[in-house]
Each structure stands twice: as C-alpha cells, then as structure tokens.
Amino acid sequence: MTRSVHKFGGSSLSSAKRYHAVTNIILQQAALGDVVVVSAAGKTTDTLVKLWQSYRQADQQAISDVLALLSANQFELIADLLTDSYKDSALELLDAELISIGEKIASQHLQEAHLLAHGELWSARLLGLYLQQLNVAAQSFDARELLTLAQGVLQHEKNVIACGQFSATKYNVVTGFIASDEQGQTITLGRNGSDYSATLFARYICAESVSIWTDTQGVFSTDPRKVKQAIRYGKICRGQANLLARLGNPVLHAKTLTPLKDTDIKLVVRSSFDSSSAATEIVKEGFAKQKRFITNLDHYDLLKVADLHEGEVGELSRIVQHALHHFVEKDEVYLLVPAALGHQVLTLLAGRCNLVESNVSGIALVCQHGDGHQLAQSAKVILAENNVNLRFIYSHEDYCILLCEQQLDTDRLTILHDKLVSVSQELAVVVAGLGNVGTVFLEQLKEQLSRLNQLLPVKLVGLIRSEQMLFNPTGIDVQNWQAAWQTHAVSYHEAELLSHLAELDYEHKLVIDITASEQFSQLYPQFVAHNCHLICANKYAGTAPLAWYEQLQQSLKQRNLQWRYNTSVGAGLPINFALNDLQNSGDKVQRLSGVFSGTLSWLCSQYTAEVPFSELVMQAKAMGYSEPDPREDLSGRDVQRKLLILARELGLNLELDDIVLSPLMPEALSNGDWEFFVDNLALLDTYVSELAAKAALEDKVLRYVAELVLSDDKVTAQVGLQGVAKQDSLATLKPGDNIFVINSRWYQDNPLVIQGPGAGKEVTAAGVHSDLYWLCVSLAK
Ligand code: ADP
Ligand code: ASP
Ligand code: MG
C-alpha cells in the first residue's frame, strides 16, 4: 500500500473557512491510511510563546490577557466547526486544559514545551472531530506517543514501531512540532517544526510523498508577499532548499530534508488556498537547475564564537527553537541569531562569544555554485546606490549574506530582485509545426536569437511535428536545428510531450503553435497546466466554444501566463496591436470591416466577367495560393474565424455561429464532395457572375467582406460576398492583400486602415517573432 503524508501549516488552519478548505483537500487529494500532520492554527504558537514569556516575567495582567485570547480563538473555531456532542465535549476539554495551564502558572510548574504543544494538540483534535462529524473515517494522534528522542537523538526503531498504530483505513490526523523524551516529557522540534514532523513520519511509514500545504503556491525566488515579481520555481534541489531553511527562510524548517536523505520520497510545497495550482517539487541534487533566491534576514544579532564544538550549533538551535546559521570567515566562526534570542545564546556561550553586530537586518542570496562572491559584490553596489548602510558582508561559493542597519523595504528588495535574480531567468521554447512558416520561423530565429538574449536568455528545447518530436532540455543548437532534427527526432505520444513539458526546469516556458491542427490546439489547457506561455498562428483555440476559451483565459490569468496570437489574423499585420491600442487609449471601436483572406482577395480582385471564376480557383490551387481543397477558402470559415478572434479581442463574447456566414459558392457545392465540385464548376460560375452583374449595375465590384458593427445595444457580424464601390479601399486592394478598416470614436469618418500581405511564410514567421519579442520584453521587466 502506498501512503502519503500531508502537512498543513498554521496559515492553512487559521479560521473555520480554512478548515473547510483543508477538509476538501484531504477528501480530494489524500487517501484513507494517509497521515495528515497539522500545525497550531494561525498564530497560536506565537500566542503560546507570549504566554510563556509573560509567565517568566510574572506579568499577571499579560497572562490573563493571553489566556483569554487563546480561549476566544479556540472557542470560535470549535463553535464554527462542531455541533452537538462534538462541540460540547471539545469545549469541555478546552476548558479543562486552560484551567490546568492556569493552575500550573499559579503553582509555578509550567513547562515551556508542554505549554507550546497545546497549539498542535488543539488542531489535531479539532480536525479529527470535524472529519468524524462529517462521517469521514479519521483518528487523531498525539505525536508524543509516536516520536521519541533520547538526549536529542531520534529513536528510529522505537518510532517506526509506534507509527504502526496509524490506521490503514482511516485518515490519521497527527500533531506536528512535538515529540517526547525517554521520560515521556514533551519536547518540541523547533519553530516551524511541523515540516520536519511530516518528513519524519513519511520516513517511518515509507510514504511515497510528502505535501507541505501552505499559503503560497510553492517556493519562490523570494518572499512573494514582499516582492510581487517573485518567481515561483517548479523544482528546486534539496541542497538549495536546505540552505534556504538554514538561513531561516520560513517556507521549510531547517531539518525537513534530513529524514528524506537516501530515500525516493517525493516532497512538494503547494498552496492550500488554491489546491489545483502549480507547486514546487524539492528534488534530489542534479534533478533541478540551481536557482537564485533572496531570503530576508530581519533583526538578527551577529556573534563571533571561539571554540565552537561539532554539533553545538544543532544543540543551540534546539535550545532556542530556531534555525541558527553559522559560517567561518578568516578563521573566525560567526553565528547569526534572531535578535530576540541573541541574549540567550550569549549567555549559553558565555565566555567564548561576543556580539559583533546587534539587531541588524538584510538579506542572504542563495545562488548557483560559484556565483556567491561576485553576487555579493553586485549586491553591495546596489545597496550603496540605494542609500543602505552595509554593516557586514560574507560570501561563499553558494550564497552570500549582507547585513545592514535598517530592514530592507519592498522597493529595495524589488530592485535587488530585479537586478540579481530576474536576470538569471531563461525562457525554454518549444516550436510545433515545421511546415513552411515553421521552417522560416526557425531560420529567422538564427538571427533573432542574439537580440532576444539581450532581453532574456532564450533556449530552443523542443521541435514538434504531427508524427515526430525532438526534445533536448539543455537546448537544441538553433544554427543546426535541421541536422539535429534529422538525427534525433523520434515518434511520440501526447502523454510523452506533456511529460517533457512538465519536466522542463526553466523559469519560463513557451509553446509556439505554428500548426493548423485543431487537435493540437486542444492541448493548450494542458500546456497551461504545465505553466507554458502560448504563442500561436493556429486559429482553432481563439475560435473554440466560449466556455472552453474563457476557461483557458482564466487558467492563463491565474498562472500569470500570456497567450499571443498576433498572426492568427492578417499574418504579420499589426491588427491585434491596433485594436488593443485603441481600446487602451480610451477609444471605442464601432465598426471593423475588411478583406481578411489573401486567397479570396486574390480571386475577387482578379475576377472579371471575361474569365470564369472557377478557372481562377483552379489557377489559385495550382499556384499554391489556396488550400489544397480550395473549397475550404470558398467556405468562408477561415474568414469567420478571423472575425471572431478580432471580436473577442474587442471583448465581445461571441460564438462562431453568431457570425453570419455566406460561403463564396452555392450550397450544393459546399455540401458535395470534391468530384462533385469539379463536375459542377458551372454552378460556381453562374453564382458568381450573377452576383457580379448585379453589383456592376450599381458600379460596384465583388469582394469577400468581413464586417462587425457595434452599436450601444447591438452587435452584428457577418462574412460574405458584397458589392463594393469601385473606388473603395476594399475594391482597389492589391490582389492577395488583406485590409482591415477600423471606424471608432476617434476614427469615425476617416477610418484607420491597415493593409498589406495577410499571408506568406516570411511575414507570418516574422509576426510570430514579434509575439516572441514582446513576450520576452514583458518577462524581462
Ligand atoms: P505555514 O504556516 O504553512 O507553515 P509559514 O508561514 O511557516 O507557513 O511559511 C510560509 C510563508 O513563508 C509564506 O507566507 C511567505 O510569506 C514566506 N516566504 C518567505 N520566503 C519565501 C519563499 N522564497 N517562497 C515562498 N514563501 C516564502
Ligand atoms: N506551530 C509551530 C510554529 O508555529 C510549528 C509549525 O508551525 O510548524 O512554529
Ligand atoms: Mg511553517
């Protein structure tokens, strides 16, 4: 039986609403037999610490205030979640415990660890009862009966046996953070220690995975609450996670990774606020690129210690309940201690420790091996430029520490992040569709790459055709992509493509779809689920049913991903830009019309009464101006799709069928097969010549026109043949060109016109490059 461990931190249990969310996650993502480790709800441990301090200071007023606060918080949770006898017995137990704490305070018998344990005990009990009340098989455990340490050393054999108590048929809700010593006395595993409890239990029950559910969507390049631009990393390696934790980053406890050593247990950090969102996997060394991180150091004392013994830092951190970082600089041992604990540590190390800096703040920068020294220098310059007084600097191959007088504010952190972290990001690009346009796109990429790399390093990592693909996560040499394709392309299934995308360990990922495949476009939601930006020339996704389209847009938004499709209408012509720009400048588009199909533009412009229309159709087919079956062009579907894409760009919630479509052929021909079409070309000629004759009576010529009209209360959209005055810009259009005519509030009588080749491999490929360029610009910001 494979089991998993799920750990919910205090932030995930701070209110009844959060308990509901946690319960849903357990029911959806955990299985009976799994272990659910819980921390104290919200800030309960902080409050218990305050109670301990008030007790030590014999501050009676503070003691009763804090006790009242604890009681009120727990009472509210219980009253909101439990009913009837569940509620009564939980409140009775809570009362008894609070009375007992009060008695211990009065008799001076209060013990710190025993007191702090209450937070986790309350959470485990409440969650267990709440699940039982919902008729879910669940049992609560007190970890003090499962985890024993003797002189600070975990008794693995004993603990494994004790963990045999976990039920295989129930959810096992267990307290994090606490354990007991050989005498059965409570001990705690240090602040944030529930993460460590979770991995310990995982090791003891041979779990398959541990999920640390918290209030961020994984591990970021820096605290996402402080720096908006923080980058969420899909994967980070254990070594860097460990270093971050040792530097006091709260996202994982310093010892979390220890129990996972030499195991294949998977560790994931994910958000209990959005359980379907992306997460961060902490993988073994070498299975993820090394990344850059900034972690805050707020209010620390820097101590210099003589004769620090082996294991002493571990012992000290156990005593002060906090990760302590130490390092050696010019043969001197330094210790970084939260300022609130500085005095305690100085006392513990009395006689061989002195204070170098008191109550300083700053940052630690964790980086790729070898970059630490140079990054320290760069950070020093940036801090000086931003008027920060540096007090101390330390650098190592893998990280550096900069301590300053004042706490760094969000602006300064953002500047540091922009200049030192964002610059190390890369964009991995997968190109699907190696036909005419795709091939030219890759040829153009050879030249364009150096420009893009100045904005953001871009790596081509995948090439896809319908039957074969080539994937190289470390990068395909763009200059020799054809040779690489010929030697290494292999056949594939969709699932393989998706798993390659999932495994790509880049800060940014992009799929460029230059196929014309509807089936491929249906994979977009899965690309987005793997955090890929999208660029497409393909029109299917932009014209898919509204519900699907909106869902895709929403997922993109949730993940802060972009979708650019500039070439799906008018190839490289900047029609999408123009429409967006008008709207952004406060204008209101009232009418959009034009000739959107190069093939139909050519056919209509070339047509005169002397040449039968069908002859032009066959000519276009022979010259490759049309689709292999020209009826696809004549059907007008393609123009209808283009108009829909532009309408949606204008914020209109239209479906394809809301656009009235009149094909450029009689119904009998659109319904029949190709042979029928060829045998009955006369039907097409009569159809067109009759319409042309009618138009000529009004001194007009025929054009296949798309038209969208927006009035205050109505939208009309249609595509079809229309008679157009001979001097109209639609009539004088160069054969094969596209034209987009925009009437808006500011361009009412004299419209804004965009005109030029709306097809062709060079301009289309260049249009895709435009999308790629602007994506890089916005990611590099
Ligand atoms: P929990 O209550 O779930 O144990 P913690 O408060 O201990 O959560 O840790 C999560 C917090 O860590 C986040 O709310 C965030 O503010 C902070 N944090 C700091 N640095 C990072 C980072 N690099 N990535 C993610 N979160 C971070
Ligand atoms: N409740 C403990 C703390 O606040 C342990 C934890 O949250 O992991 O530090
Ligand atoms: Mg925590």
PDB file of C-alpha atoms in Angstrom, residues 483-677:
ATOM      1  CA  ALA A 483      20.639  18.298 -38.632  1.00  0.00           C
ATOM      2  CA  ALA A 484      19.552  17.735 -35.020  1.00  0.00           C
ATOM      3  CA  TRP A 485      16.023  17.008 -36.207  1.00  0.00           C
ATOM      4  CA  GLN A 486      17.181  14.524 -38.799  1.00  0.00           C
ATOM      5  CA  THR A 487      19.361  12.624 -36.362  1.00  0.00           C
ATOM      6  CA  HIS A 488      17.371  12.756 -33.151  1.00  0.00           C
ATOM      7  CA  ALA A 489      13.643  13.231 -33.877  1.00  0.00           C
ATOM      8  CA  VAL A 490      11.546  10.323 -32.595  1.00  0.00           C
ATOM      9  CA  SER A 491       7.895   9.380 -32.803  1.00  0.00           C
ATOM     10  CA  TYR A 492       5.857  10.284 -29.728  1.00  0.00           C
ATOM     11  CA  HIS A 493       2.511  10.244 -27.954  1.00  0.00           C
ATOM     12  CA  GLU A 494       0.794  13.286 -26.495  1.00  0.00           C
ATOM     13  CA  ALA A 495       1.493  11.999 -22.973  1.00  0.00           C
ATOM     14  CA  GLU A 496       5.231  11.988 -23.671  1.00  0.00           C
ATOM     15  CA  LEU A 497       5.113  15.522 -24.975  1.00  0.00           C
ATOM     16  CA  LEU A 498       3.278  16.642 -21.839  1.00  0.00           C
ATOM     17  CA  SER A 499       5.648  14.889 -19.510  1.00  0.00           C
ATOM     18  CA  HIS A 500       8.615  16.519 -21.281  1.00  0.00           C
ATOM     19  CA  LEU A 501       6.954  19.907 -20.781  1.00  0.00           C
ATOM     20  CA  ALA A 502       6.274  19.143 -17.130  1.00  0.00           C
ATOM     21  CA  GLU A 503       9.891  18.242 -16.545  1.00  0.00           C
ATOM     22  CA  LEU A 504      11.355  21.324 -18.218  1.00  0.00           C
ATOM     23  CA  ASP A 505      13.114  23.121 -15.405  1.00  0.00           C
ATOM     24  CA  TYR A 506      13.037  26.712 -16.615  1.00  0.00           C
ATOM     25  CA  GLU A 507      11.665  29.880 -15.037  1.00  0.00           C
ATOM     26  CA  HIS A 508       9.582  30.465 -18.169  1.00  0.00           C
ATOM     27  CA  LYS A 509       8.289  28.018 -20.748  1.00  0.00           C
ATOM     28  CA  LEU A 510       6.632  28.669 -24.084  1.00  0.00           C
ATOM     29  CA  VAL A 511       4.877  26.575 -26.687  1.00  0.00           C
ATOM     30  CA  ILE A 512       4.703  28.161 -30.138  1.00  0.00           C
ATOM     31  CA  ASP A 513       1.992  26.553 -32.240  1.00  0.00           C
ATOM     32  CA  ILE A 514       2.558  27.103 -35.943  1.00  0.00           C
ATOM     33  CA  THR A 515       0.441  24.075 -36.851  1.00  0.00           C
ATOM     34  CA  ALA A 516      -3.012  24.278 -38.357  1.00  0.00           C
ATOM     35  CA  SER A 517      -4.142  21.393 -36.203  1.00  0.00           C
ATOM     36  CA  GLU A 518      -7.332  21.614 -34.177  1.00  0.00           C
ATOM     37  CA  GLN A 519      -6.268  18.548 -32.197  1.00  0.00           C
ATOM     38  CA  PHE A 520      -3.005  20.237 -31.186  1.00  0.00           C
ATOM     39  CA  SER A 521      -4.857  23.385 -30.112  1.00  0.00           C
ATOM     40  CA  GLN A 522      -6.949  21.247 -27.771  1.00  0.00           C
ATOM     41  CA  LEU A 523      -3.814  20.563 -25.749  1.00  0.00           C
ATOM     42  CA  TYR A 524      -3.440  24.237 -24.777  1.00  0.00           C
ATOM     43  CA  PRO A 525      -5.119  23.824 -21.360  1.00  0.00           C
ATOM     44  CA  GLN A 526      -2.608  21.108 -20.556  1.00  0.00           C
ATOM     45  CA  PHE A 527       0.274  23.277 -21.722  1.00  0.00           C
ATOM     46  CA  VAL A 528      -1.022  25.980 -19.418  1.00  0.00           C
ATOM     47  CA  ALA A 529      -1.327  23.475 -16.566  1.00  0.00           C
ATOM     48  CA  HIS A 530       2.407  22.895 -17.075  1.00  0.00           C
ATOM     49  CA  ASN A 531       2.984  26.656 -16.849  1.00  0.00           C
ATOM     50  CA  CYS A 532       3.685  27.293 -20.508  1.00  0.00           C
ATOM     51  CA  HIS A 533       3.025  30.602 -22.185  1.00  0.00           C
ATOM     52  CA  LEU A 534       1.384  30.242 -25.600  1.00  0.00           C
ATOM     53  CA  ILE A 535       2.050  31.823 -28.961  1.00  0.00           C
ATOM     54  CA  CYS A 536       0.020  30.586 -31.891  1.00  0.00           C
ATOM     55  CA  ALA A 537      -0.681  31.224 -35.515  1.00  0.00           C
ATOM     56  CA  ASN A 538      -3.307  28.478 -35.261  1.00  0.00           C
ATOM     57  CA  LYS A 539      -6.881  29.819 -35.232  1.00  0.00           C
ATOM     58  CA  TYR A 540      -8.706  26.987 -33.520  1.00  0.00           C
ATOM     59  CA  ALA A 541      -8.213  27.883 -29.862  1.00  0.00           C
ATOM     60  CA  GLY A 542      -9.151  31.521 -30.438  1.00  0.00           C
ATOM     61  CA  THR A 543     -12.416  30.411 -32.013  1.00  0.00           C
ATOM     62  CA  ALA A 544     -13.206  27.457 -29.756  1.00  0.00           C
ATOM     63  CA  PRO A 545     -16.543  27.359 -27.879  1.00  0.00           C
ATOM     64  CA  LEU A 546     -16.753  30.266 -25.468  1.00  0.00           C
ATOM     65  CA  ALA A 547     -16.807  28.194 -22.264  1.00  0.00           C
ATOM     66  CA  TRP A 548     -13.571  26.415 -23.251  1.00  0.00           C
ATOM     67  CA  TYR A 549     -11.978  29.669 -24.409  1.00  0.00           C
ATOM     68  CA  GLU A 550     -12.898  31.520 -21.217  1.00  0.00           C
ATOM     69  CA  GLN A 551     -11.664  28.683 -19.045  1.00  0.00           C
ATOM     70  CA  LEU A 552      -8.341  28.789 -20.898  1.00  0.00           C
ATOM     71  CA  GLN A 553      -8.092  32.550 -20.442  1.00  0.00           C
ATOM     72  CA  GLN A 554      -8.872  32.171 -16.754  1.00  0.00           C
ATOM     73  CA  SER A 555      -6.218  29.497 -16.226  1.00  0.00           C
ATOM     74  CA  LEU A 556      -3.688  31.679 -18.014  1.00  0.00           C
ATOM     75  CA  LYS A 557      -4.579  34.595 -15.773  1.00  0.00           C
ATOM     76  CA  GLN A 558      -4.380  32.518 -12.589  1.00  0.00           C
ATOM     77  CA  ARG A 559      -0.892  31.439 -13.522  1.00  0.00           C
ATOM     78  CA  ASN A 560       0.182  34.814 -14.814  1.00  0.00           C
ATOM     79  CA  LEU A 561       0.840  33.356 -18.271  1.00  0.00           C
ATOM     80  CA  GLN A 562       0.481  35.022 -21.644  1.00  0.00           C
ATOM     81  CA  TRP A 563      -1.179  33.946 -24.839  1.00  0.00           C
ATOM     82  CA  ARG A 564      -0.221  35.830 -28.001  1.00  0.00           C
ATOM     83  CA  TYR A 565      -1.819  35.122 -31.357  1.00  0.00           C
ATOM     84  CA  ASN A 566      -0.977  38.145 -33.443  1.00  0.00           C
ATOM     85  CA  THR A 567      -0.530  36.054 -36.624  1.00  0.00           C
ATOM     86  CA  SER A 568      -3.830  34.190 -36.384  1.00  0.00           C
ATOM     87  CA  VAL A 569      -5.390  37.158 -38.212  1.00  0.00           C
ATOM     88  CA  GLY A 570      -3.675  39.062 -41.034  1.00  0.00           C
ATOM     89  CA  ALA A 571      -0.359  37.193 -40.632  1.00  0.00           C
ATOM     90  CA  GLY A 572       2.226  39.809 -39.657  1.00  0.00           C
ATOM     91  CA  LEU A 573      -0.104  42.813 -39.998  1.00  0.00           C
ATOM     92  CA  PRO A 574      -0.451  44.505 -36.609  1.00  0.00           C
ATOM     93  CA  ILE A 575      -4.229  44.350 -36.420  1.00  0.00           C
ATOM     94  CA  ASN A 576      -4.383  42.903 -32.899  1.00  0.00           C
ATOM     95  CA  PHE A 577      -1.955  45.567 -31.679  1.00  0.00           C
ATOM     96  CA  ALA A 578      -4.046  48.303 -33.278  1.00  0.00           C
ATOM     97  CA  LEU A 579      -7.287  47.095 -31.700  1.00  0.00           C
ATOM     98  CA  ASN A 580      -5.689  46.755 -28.288  1.00  0.00           C
ATOM     99  CA  ASP A 581      -4.008  50.085 -28.533  1.00  0.00           C
ATOM    100  CA  LEU A 582      -7.225  51.863 -29.491  1.00  0.00           C
ATOM    101  CA  GLN A 583      -9.030  50.338 -26.525  1.00  0.00           C
ATOM    102  CA  ASN A 584      -6.161  51.120 -24.162  1.00  0.00           C
ATOM    103  CA  SER A 585      -6.198  54.712 -25.292  1.00  0.00           C
ATOM    104  CA  GLY A 586      -9.887  55.017 -24.424  1.00  0.00           C
ATOM    105  CA  ASP A 587     -11.234  54.788 -27.940  1.00  0.00           C
ATOM    106  CA  LYS A 588     -14.289  52.690 -28.779  1.00  0.00           C
ATOM    107  CA  VAL A 589     -14.369  50.631 -31.955  1.00  0.00           C
ATOM    108  CA  GLN A 590     -17.696  50.963 -33.751  1.00  0.00           C
ATOM    109  CA  ARG A 591     -17.120  49.055 -36.942  1.00  0.00           C
ATOM    110  CA  LEU A 592     -14.467  46.701 -38.174  1.00  0.00           C
ATOM    111  CA  SER A 593     -14.556  45.521 -41.728  1.00  0.00           C
ATOM    112  CA  GLY A 594     -12.293  44.377 -44.486  1.00  0.00           C
ATOM    113  CA  VAL A 595     -10.924  41.617 -46.600  1.00  0.00           C
ATOM    114  CA  PHE A 596      -9.316  39.070 -44.297  1.00  0.00           C
ATOM    115  CA  SER A 597      -8.422  36.273 -46.695  1.00  0.00           C
ATOM    116  CA  GLY A 598      -5.490  36.510 -49.079  1.00  0.00           C
ATOM    117  CA  THR A 599      -6.900  33.778 -51.328  1.00  0.00           C
ATOM    118  CA  LEU A 600     -10.352  35.305 -51.587  1.00  0.00           C
ATOM    119  CA  SER A 601      -8.779  38.742 -52.019  1.00  0.00           C
ATOM    120  CA  TRP A 602      -6.783  37.437 -54.996  1.00  0.00           C
ATOM    121  CA  LEU A 603      -9.769  35.622 -56.524  1.00  0.00           C
ATOM    122  CA  CYS A 604     -12.113  38.604 -56.251  1.00  0.00           C
ATOM    123  CA  SER A 605      -9.537  41.157 -57.473  1.00  0.00           C
ATOM    124  CA  GLN A 606      -8.592  39.018 -60.473  1.00  0.00           C
ATOM    125  CA  TYR A 607     -12.186  38.327 -61.414  1.00  0.00           C
ATOM    126  CA  THR A 608     -13.669  39.980 -64.492  1.00  0.00           C
ATOM    127  CA  ALA A 609     -16.686  38.922 -66.491  1.00  0.00           C
ATOM    128  CA  GLU A 610     -14.332  37.578 -69.202  1.00  0.00           C
ATOM    129  CA  VAL A 611     -12.747  34.816 -67.107  1.00  0.00           C
ATOM    130  CA  PRO A 612     -14.937  32.191 -65.424  1.00  0.00           C
ATOM    131  CA  PHE A 613     -14.463  32.343 -61.660  1.00  0.00           C
ATOM    132  CA  SER A 614     -13.781  28.593 -61.461  1.00  0.00           C
ATOM    133  CA  GLU A 615     -10.796  28.983 -63.756  1.00  0.00           C
ATOM    134  CA  LEU A 616      -9.239  31.413 -61.254  1.00  0.00           C
ATOM    135  CA  VAL A 617      -9.991  28.962 -58.437  1.00  0.00           C
ATOM    136  CA  MET A 618      -8.128  26.182 -60.236  1.00  0.00           C
ATOM    137  CA  GLN A 619      -5.287  28.566 -61.045  1.00  0.00           C
ATOM    138  CA  ALA A 620      -5.001  29.588 -57.397  1.00  0.00           C
ATOM    139  CA  LYS A 621      -4.946  25.924 -56.393  1.00  0.00           C
ATOM    140  CA  ALA A 622      -2.208  25.172 -58.944  1.00  0.00           C
ATOM    141  CA  MET A 623      -0.074  28.112 -57.754  1.00  0.00           C
ATOM    142  CA  GLY A 624      -0.464  27.151 -54.094  1.00  0.00           C
ATOM    143  CA  TYR A 625      -2.408  30.348 -53.326  1.00  0.00           C
ATOM    144  CA  SER A 626      -5.269  28.339 -51.895  1.00  0.00           C
ATOM    145  CA  GLU A 627      -5.728  25.445 -49.511  1.00  0.00           C
ATOM    146  CA  PRO A 628      -5.191  22.050 -51.197  1.00  0.00           C
ATOM    147  CA  ASP A 629      -9.019  21.860 -51.351  1.00  0.00           C
ATOM    148  CA  PRO A 630      -9.962  25.455 -52.366  1.00  0.00           C
ATOM    149  CA  ARG A 631     -13.466  24.907 -51.039  1.00  0.00           C
ATOM    150  CA  GLU A 632     -12.003  25.454 -47.573  1.00  0.00           C
ATOM    151  CA  ASP A 633     -11.225  29.025 -48.652  1.00  0.00           C
ATOM    152  CA  LEU A 634     -14.524  29.405 -50.507  1.00  0.00           C
ATOM    153  CA  SER A 635     -16.457  28.199 -47.464  1.00  0.00           C
ATOM    154  CA  GLY A 636     -15.571  31.487 -45.721  1.00  0.00           C
ATOM    155  CA  ARG A 637     -14.999  29.584 -42.441  1.00  0.00           C
ATOM    156  CA  ASP A 638     -11.481  30.896 -42.184  1.00  0.00           C
ATOM    157  CA  VAL A 639     -12.656  34.497 -42.505  1.00  0.00           C
ATOM    158  CA  GLN A 640     -15.425  33.812 -39.994  1.00  0.00           C
ATOM    159  CA  ARG A 641     -12.815  32.513 -37.524  1.00  0.00           C
ATOM    160  CA  LYS A 642     -10.625  35.587 -38.065  1.00  0.00           C
ATOM    161  CA  LEU A 643     -13.527  37.930 -37.434  1.00  0.00           C
ATOM    162  CA  LEU A 644     -14.372  36.002 -34.264  1.00  0.00           C
ATOM    163  CA  ILE A 645     -10.788  36.306 -32.991  1.00  0.00           C
ATOM    164  CA  LEU A 646     -10.893  40.076 -33.520  1.00  0.00           C
ATOM    165  CA  ALA A 647     -14.373  40.357 -31.997  1.00  0.00           C
ATOM    166  CA  ARG A 648     -13.165  38.532 -28.877  1.00  0.00           C
ATOM    167  CA  GLU A 649     -10.163  40.866 -28.855  1.00  0.00           C
ATOM    168  CA  LEU A 650     -12.696  43.666 -28.557  1.00  0.00           C
ATOM    169  CA  GLY A 651     -14.148  41.928 -25.514  1.00  0.00           C
ATOM    170  CA  LEU A 652     -17.242  40.518 -27.237  1.00  0.00           C
ATOM    171  CA  ASN A 653     -18.480  37.154 -26.007  1.00  0.00           C
ATOM    172  CA  LEU A 654     -19.395  35.758 -29.407  1.00  0.00           C
ATOM    173  CA  GLU A 655     -19.525  32.169 -30.593  1.00  0.00           C
ATOM    174  CA  LEU A 656     -18.526  31.249 -34.126  1.00  0.00           C
ATOM    175  CA  ASP A 657     -22.132  30.758 -35.143  1.00  0.00           C
ATOM    176  CA  ASP A 658     -23.027  34.279 -34.021  1.00  0.00           C
ATOM    177  CA  ILE A 659     -21.222  35.434 -37.150  1.00  0.00           C
ATOM    178  CA  VAL A 660     -23.493  35.049 -40.144  1.00  0.00           C
ATOM    179  CA  LEU A 661     -21.618  33.152 -42.814  1.00  0.00           C
ATOM    180  CA  SER A 662     -22.373  33.164 -46.570  1.00  0.00           C
ATOM    181  CA  PRO A 663     -19.914  30.932 -48.434  1.00  0.00           C
ATOM    182  CA  LEU A 664     -18.443  32.027 -51.752  1.00  0.00           C
ATOM    183  CA  MET A 665     -20.184  29.159 -53.548  1.00  0.00           C
ATOM    184  CA  PRO A 666     -23.686  27.823 -53.866  1.00  0.00           C
ATOM    185  CA  GLU A 667     -24.902  25.469 -51.160  1.00  0.00           C
ATOM    186  CA  ALA A 668     -24.886  22.397 -53.417  1.00  0.00           C
ATOM    187  CA  LEU A 669     -21.135  22.745 -53.928  1.00  0.00           C
ATOM    188  CA  SER A 670     -20.259  23.195 -50.292  1.00  0.00           C
ATOM    189  CA  ASN A 671     -22.235  20.099 -49.367  1.00  0.00           C
ATOM    190  CA  GLY A 672     -20.928  17.836 -52.112  1.00  0.00           C
ATOM    191  CA  ASP A 673     -17.534  16.195 -52.403  1.00  0.00           C
ATOM    192  CA  TRP A 674     -14.527  17.335 -54.440  1.00  0.00           C
ATOM    193  CA  GLU A 675     -15.536  15.328 -57.554  1.00  0.00           C
ATOM    194  CA  PHE A 676     -18.990  16.831 -57.469  1.00  0.00           C
ATOM    195  CA  PHE A 677     -17.411  20.261 -57.183  1.00  0.00           C
TER     196      PHE A 677
END
